[in-house]
XYZ file of C-alpha atoms in Angstrom:
448
model
C 33.684 -13.373 -25.146
C 34.294 -14.956 -28.592
C 34.126 -18.447 -27.075
C 30.888 -17.525 -25.259
C 29.328 -16.245 -28.477
C 30.296 -19.418 -30.345
C 28.920 -21.514 -27.481
C 25.639 -19.570 -27.533
C 25.318 -19.930 -31.320
C 25.956 -23.664 -30.996
C 23.185 -24.029 -28.398
C 20.701 -22.015 -30.458
C 21.603 -23.770 -33.700
C 21.278 -27.187 -32.058
C 17.893 -26.205 -30.604
C 16.683 -25.078 -34.019
C 17.856 -28.317 -35.650
C 15.858 -30.319 -33.128
C 12.757 -28.272 -33.873
C 12.724 -26.724 -30.392
C 11.554 -23.152 -29.707
C 14.593 -20.957 -29.153
C 13.067 -18.969 -26.280
C 11.165 -21.658 -24.419
C 13.981 -23.917 -23.189
C 15.942 -20.992 -21.792
C 13.212 -20.174 -19.276
C 13.487 -23.537 -17.557
C 17.147 -24.558 -17.782
C 18.857 -24.440 -14.374
C 22.134 -26.002 -15.487
C 25.503 -24.553 -16.366
C 24.591 -23.428 -19.894
C 21.656 -21.247 -18.806
C 23.322 -19.696 -15.793
C 26.535 -18.995 -17.682
C 24.476 -17.049 -20.229
C 22.789 -14.939 -17.527
C 24.492 -11.673 -16.605
C 26.688 -11.336 -13.522
C 25.929 -14.656 -11.844
C 27.836 -14.318 -8.534
C 30.806 -16.664 -8.311
C 32.279 -15.744 -4.916
C 30.827 -15.401 -1.440
C 28.995 -12.115 -2.114
C 26.236 -10.889 -4.418
C 26.270 -7.238 -5.518
C 23.277 -4.923 -5.829
C 23.401 -1.551 -7.612
C 21.670 1.447 -6.058
C 21.111 4.142 -8.692
C 19.687 7.160 -6.838
C 19.434 10.938 -7.413
C 21.805 12.618 -4.987
C 21.713 15.869 -6.993
C 18.930 17.519 -8.975
C 15.258 18.200 -8.274
C 14.651 14.877 -6.512
C 17.844 14.706 -4.441
C 16.039 14.680 -1.078
C 14.151 11.550 -2.057
C 17.339 10.000 -3.426
C 19.232 10.508 -0.175
C 16.435 8.793 1.754
C 16.328 5.957 -0.788
C 20.029 5.290 -0.316
C 19.570 5.135 3.455
C 16.786 2.590 2.999
C 18.861 0.466 0.641
C 21.757 0.430 3.092
C 19.381 -0.587 5.882
C 17.936 -3.364 3.720
C 21.432 -4.745 3.112
C 22.097 -4.779 6.856
C 18.870 -6.639 7.541
C 19.459 -9.131 4.735
C 22.903 -9.848 6.157
C 21.608 -10.361 9.704
C 22.635 -7.007 11.160
C 20.251 -4.826 13.159
C 16.759 -5.848 14.238
C 15.642 -7.360 10.928
C 12.955 -4.781 10.204
C 10.302 -6.034 7.807
C 11.952 -9.426 7.410
C 10.157 -10.138 10.692
C 6.744 -9.054 9.392
C 6.746 -10.148 5.733
C 4.428 -13.086 5.008
C 5.207 -15.386 3.362
C 8.977 -15.154 3.234
C 11.931 -17.522 3.188
C 14.405 -14.805 4.224
C 16.340 -15.603 7.391
C 18.732 -12.657 7.670
C 21.707 -14.769 6.593
C 22.331 -13.245 3.164
C 20.872 -14.668 -0.030
C 21.494 -18.265 -1.091
C 24.480 -18.481 1.231
C 26.070 -15.246 -0.004
C 26.461 -11.951 1.810
C 24.902 -8.936 0.119
C 27.232 -6.172 -1.052
C 26.301 -3.014 -2.939
C 27.565 -0.192 -5.104
C 25.771 3.085 -5.705
C 25.821 6.070 -8.018
C 24.227 9.482 -8.500
C 21.589 9.427 -11.244
C 21.434 13.254 -11.029
C 17.675 13.060 -11.797
C 18.758 12.731 -15.449
C 17.932 9.774 -17.703
C 21.264 9.712 -19.560
C 23.307 9.920 -16.371
C 21.159 7.216 -14.792
C 21.628 4.844 -17.745
C 25.369 5.443 -17.756
C 25.567 4.838 -14.018
C 23.505 1.649 -14.174
C 25.549 0.329 -17.102
C 28.759 1.019 -15.194
C 27.510 -0.793 -12.098
C 26.459 -3.786 -14.200
C 29.558 -4.041 -16.398
C 32.280 -2.831 -14.039
C 30.963 -3.793 -10.610
C 29.021 -6.951 -11.470
C 25.682 -5.757 -10.069
C 23.070 -8.492 -10.523
C 20.111 -6.231 -9.697
C 19.590 -2.489 -10.106
C 17.187 -0.386 -8.083
C 16.552 3.285 -7.407
C 14.756 6.140 -9.039
C 12.618 9.130 -8.002
C 12.043 10.187 -11.613
C 9.860 8.125 -13.929
C 11.928 9.348 -16.868
C 14.959 7.803 -15.195
C 13.038 4.630 -14.321
C 11.835 4.079 -17.889
C 15.351 4.658 -19.267
C 17.091 2.357 -16.784
C 14.390 -0.281 -17.089
C 14.978 -0.369 -20.861
C 18.719 -0.772 -20.325
C 18.201 -3.591 -17.834
C 15.915 -5.379 -20.296
C 18.661 -5.158 -22.924
C 21.305 -6.522 -20.542
C 19.216 -9.154 -18.772
C 19.470 -7.550 -15.328
C 16.404 -7.247 -13.116
C 15.351 -3.673 -12.313
C 13.379 -3.257 -9.075
C 12.141 0.296 -9.652
C 12.246 2.768 -6.795
C 10.022 5.841 -6.724
C 8.342 6.038 -10.141
C 4.729 7.160 -10.501
C 4.152 7.461 -14.269
C 1.524 5.164 -15.758
C 4.079 4.374 -18.471
C 6.522 2.519 -16.200
C 4.282 -0.538 -16.030
C 2.157 0.595 -18.973
C 3.360 1.309 -22.490
C 7.032 1.124 -21.388
C 6.797 -1.967 -19.174
C 9.517 -4.576 -19.477
C 9.880 -8.229 -18.451
C 12.976 -7.400 -16.386
C 11.292 -4.428 -14.640
C 9.117 -4.503 -11.494
C 7.377 -1.637 -9.690
C 6.192 -1.597 -6.079
C 5.174 2.117 -6.074
C 1.622 3.042 -7.111
C 0.870 5.056 -10.265
C -0.759 8.277 -11.464
C -3.983 6.559 -12.473
C -4.364 5.227 -8.940
C -3.700 8.698 -7.508
C -6.602 10.029 -9.548
C -8.930 7.237 -8.446
C -7.972 7.726 -4.790
C -7.900 11.524 -4.669
C -10.890 12.643 -6.763
C -13.659 11.502 -4.370
C -11.930 13.196 -1.424
C -11.380 16.592 -3.065
C -14.818 16.384 -4.682
C -16.355 16.106 -1.252
C -14.084 18.786 0.217
C -14.315 21.370 -2.586
C -17.541 20.555 -4.402
C -18.194 19.316 -7.927
C -18.440 22.688 -9.666
C -14.789 23.679 -9.954
C -12.460 25.119 -12.597
C -8.934 23.667 -12.536
C -5.621 24.990 -13.866
C -2.726 22.486 -14.133
C 0.990 23.148 -13.935
C 2.741 19.980 -15.047
C 6.315 18.690 -15.008
C 7.215 18.228 -18.663
C 8.154 14.550 -18.821
C 6.507 11.140 -18.680
C 5.385 11.321 -15.045
C 3.888 14.799 -15.313
C 2.061 13.949 -18.536
C 0.382 10.864 -17.131
C -0.285 12.538 -13.781
C -2.024 15.432 -15.523
C -4.011 13.073 -17.741
C -5.100 10.924 -14.797
C -6.135 13.806 -12.538
C -7.940 15.595 -15.371
C -9.913 12.463 -16.163
C -10.789 11.827 -12.520
C -11.789 15.425 -11.720
C -13.698 15.979 -14.964
C -15.715 12.876 -14.094
C -16.745 14.775 -10.945
C -17.951 17.699 -13.029
C -14.828 19.869 -12.790
C -13.767 21.900 -15.823
C -10.127 22.025 -16.915
C -9.315 25.645 -17.798
C -5.740 25.098 -18.956
C -2.737 22.800 -18.567
C 0.760 24.266 -18.840
C 3.985 22.270 -18.977
C 6.977 23.357 -16.870
C 10.629 22.238 -17.123
C 12.021 19.828 -14.545
C 14.296 21.615 -12.101
C 12.896 25.133 -12.574
C 13.652 27.268 -9.526
C 11.345 30.155 -10.444
C 7.722 29.337 -11.264
C 6.441 32.925 -11.164
C 6.000 33.137 -14.944
C 3.747 30.085 -14.782
C 1.796 31.142 -11.683
C 1.012 34.721 -12.768
C -1.402 33.693 -15.579
C -3.397 31.584 -13.112
C -4.519 34.757 -11.340
C -6.633 35.947 -14.278
C -7.589 32.586 -15.766
C -10.931 32.135 -14.046
C -9.677 28.965 -12.376
C -10.496 28.390 -8.714
C -8.201 25.368 -8.198
C -4.505 25.063 -9.040
C -3.291 21.496 -9.497
C 0.477 21.145 -9.178
C 1.682 18.055 -11.009
C 5.146 18.597 -9.539
C 7.341 16.568 -7.207
C 10.418 17.058 -5.050
C 12.044 20.494 -5.055
C 9.846 21.522 -7.990
C 6.750 21.030 -5.863
C 8.349 22.834 -2.931
C 9.166 25.837 -5.133
C 5.901 25.988 -7.087
C 3.684 25.559 -4.015
C 5.650 28.056 -1.942
C 5.563 30.634 -4.728
C 1.852 30.067 -5.396
C 1.112 30.804 -1.745
C 3.405 33.849 -1.810
C 1.435 35.140 -4.818
C -1.646 35.072 -2.603
C -3.559 32.353 -4.421
C -4.806 30.742 -1.221
C -6.162 34.088 -0.033
C -8.214 34.637 -3.182
C -11.887 34.019 -3.789
C -12.810 33.108 -7.361
C -16.220 32.216 -8.765
C -17.641 32.714 -5.296
C -15.373 29.997 -3.909
C -12.199 29.928 -1.866
C -9.233 29.265 -4.147
C -7.627 25.872 -3.482
C -4.352 24.144 -4.385
C -3.975 20.385 -4.871
C -0.714 18.393 -5.051
C -1.669 14.930 -6.408
C 1.587 13.205 -5.337
C 2.724 14.313 -1.904
C 5.384 13.318 0.637
C 6.651 14.298 4.070
C 10.012 15.326 2.583
C 8.257 17.800 0.291
C 6.128 19.020 3.197
C 9.281 19.743 5.197
C 10.629 21.801 2.314
C 7.426 23.784 1.799
C 6.760 24.446 5.483
C 3.619 26.462 6.274
C 2.464 26.315 2.645
C 1.409 22.658 2.970
C -1.320 23.268 5.528
C -4.644 21.988 4.248
C -3.194 20.707 0.950
C -4.565 17.370 -0.265
C -2.569 14.731 -2.121
C -1.841 11.015 -2.282
C 1.021 8.830 -1.144
C 2.211 5.290 -1.615
C 2.636 4.828 2.141
C 3.008 6.861 5.344
C 5.138 6.166 8.391
C 2.242 7.019 10.723
C 0.146 4.017 9.648
C -0.631 1.672 12.519
C 0.116 -1.773 11.048
C 2.923 -3.855 12.559
C 5.062 -3.789 9.417
C 5.034 0.008 9.232
C 5.887 0.222 12.929
C 8.778 -2.232 12.495
C 10.281 -0.397 9.532
C 9.808 3.035 11.080
C 11.481 1.847 14.284
C 14.447 0.355 12.387
C 14.909 3.381 10.144
C 14.504 5.830 13.031
C 17.050 4.002 15.174
C 19.529 4.021 12.281
C 19.065 7.584 11.031
C 17.234 9.588 13.706
C 14.214 10.416 11.531
C 11.178 8.574 10.180
C 11.374 7.145 6.637
C 9.796 8.720 3.576
C 7.614 6.856 1.091
C 10.623 6.794 -1.240
C 12.663 5.035 1.439
C 9.862 2.574 2.122
C 9.350 1.478 -1.485
C 13.091 1.007 -2.067
C 13.553 -1.008 1.119
C 10.614 -3.245 0.195
C 11.933 -3.772 -3.338
C 15.289 -4.955 -2.011
C 13.607 -7.509 0.256
C 11.218 -8.691 -2.447
C 14.078 -9.366 -4.863
C 16.092 -11.213 -2.222
C 13.083 -13.309 -1.238
C 12.397 -14.190 -4.888
C 15.987 -15.428 -5.342
C 15.644 -17.616 -2.269
C 12.320 -19.020 -3.446
C 13.692 -19.647 -6.940
C 16.828 -21.258 -5.487
C 18.999 -19.302 -7.931
C 20.092 -15.847 -9.072
C 19.270 -16.869 -12.662
C 17.177 -13.888 -13.812
C 14.393 -15.701 -15.736
C 13.751 -17.937 -12.716
C 13.695 -14.945 -10.345
C 11.250 -13.181 -12.684
C 8.950 -16.199 -12.507
C 9.159 -16.144 -8.707
C 8.103 -12.479 -8.613
C 5.293 -12.718 -11.172
C 1.966 -13.353 -9.441
C 3.562 -13.340 -5.971
C 1.133 -12.293 -3.244
C 2.403 -11.120 0.127
C 1.502 -9.137 3.239
C 3.306 -7.507 6.146
C 5.139 -4.829 4.144
C 3.049 -1.801 5.073
C 0.388 -1.727 2.349
C -1.803 -4.664 3.322
C -2.208 -7.658 1.038
C -0.211 -6.977 -2.109
C -0.006 -8.734 -5.479
C 2.929 -8.421 -7.868
C 0.749 -8.719 -10.931
C 2.162 -11.011 -13.615
C 0.579 -9.154 -16.539
C 2.426 -5.859 -16.051
C 4.710 -6.255 -12.994
C 2.711 -3.624 -11.086
C 2.130 -4.113 -7.369
C -1.569 -3.948 -6.571
C -2.069 -2.679 -3.012
C -3.515 0.129 -0.930
C -2.441 3.782 -1.046
C -3.193 6.789 1.157
C -4.852 10.166 0.717
C -3.064 12.741 2.861
C -3.559 16.340 3.898
C -1.171 18.940 5.283
C -1.760 19.314 9.020
C -2.948 22.635 10.395
C -1.264 22.054 13.781
C 1.639 19.609 13.430
C 3.441 18.322 16.497
C 6.892 18.573 14.934
C 8.684 18.719 11.587
C 8.068 15.018 10.975
C 4.328 15.280 11.586
C 3.299 17.603 8.763
C 0.742 15.385 7.032
C -2.232 13.416 8.244
C -3.657 10.321 6.593
C -7.302 11.094 5.830
C -8.084 7.885 3.959
C -6.509 4.515 3.255
C -7.761 3.469 -0.176
C -7.945 -0.333 -0.447
C -6.402 -2.385 -3.204
C -9.803 -3.361 -4.604
C -10.640 0.262 -5.447
C -7.291 0.803 -7.173
C -7.254 -2.319 -9.345
C -7.567 -1.787 -13.098
C -7.231 -3.741 -16.330
C -3.548 -3.573 -17.377
C -4.650 -3.518 -21.020
C -5.735 0.139 -20.691
C -2.112 1.300 -20.841
C -0.861 -1.094 -23.539
C 2.753 -2.157 -23.867
C 4.424 -5.566 -24.003
C 6.640 -7.124 -21.332
C 8.868 -8.820 -23.867
C 10.908 -12.014 -23.436
C 12.821 -13.211 -20.393
C 15.384 -15.330 -22.209
C 18.934 -15.106 -20.818
C 21.097 -12.230 -21.981
C 24.870 -11.881 -22.165
C 26.694 -8.934 -20.632
């Protein structure tokens, strides 16, 4: 390590003496100096990915499905199985023979749906196991924390399920990329649908998970519904992982609100929605209107947990396995054959992220992180389940379609609990990245 530090100082000092920008040359060097300074360049016949997923905590169901998707992606990248979305992705240089002549290996850890545990786990996978890319998530608090760590260490972070505006907004990082949509886009997609369904004269009460995702979800839905004419009666923050929401639901009964908006996800949403229904909210009439409940970010896994309570509930999703495009069919078939159940949106976004990173390495012709970043920035692709998609260079946010969903009144089985009521096209969800601020930062090589 001392020799490496001396070598690095020599390179930087020499560059300065020649009047050359210290950052600029590092972005374009493909030789030994640059790659030696990049973290965890694979030297053997394998390349290691790190899957950092919540296997315990409020988002454990999503984490388990994410890990399944990652494992399936590794199989497909290595030429095992039917190839899944490698067969539908356009353009792609992936051939199912590994990446740059190396087989893909992986390590994984339990992020526990906790930021500190997730950072520790990611750091361990990078420093001990030699992971060259980290992915995973389900909590935006975790994603923001791990993304910051990866920026510090020069390791690319292909975020899993993270929905906060902050991930590719004020907390965006050059080494971080997000395929999942965000809270702002949920508001844009959902508001017209619930406005038409419930009318424009409504009084809303928010219960909100008290961390970065909940805050930006609440802000986005409030802005979108107030633009319809809705009034926000109150917004109350709730702790992540609360099992009993009765103390938060009881005040809703006498608030004058006629809509409850649950800015909750995972087991928190299952518990809060189930308890709200048990308290009789959906049987009430307030202000001459039937009381309604809205869950802005929804998934089949949550629907399975909440059971009958999800009927008629509107929300949004990043993707749904019942879409009819060829890519969705291919992935759903592969995942179903492997695990005996259709994939969740969490599984889908993680699988896609693994393929996108692998494809970028192949196109760049190297695992050198700054070159892979350049290959991802501004990359436009199709055949991954969301229509034509752009990995926007300005903020590393994927711009693509999303879905508005509704809990089915008469589902066919436990995997058919939600119906897609609208596919919202990319054009309607596109926004100026400047509205959320933040700076990507440099992509110069880092040393582990």
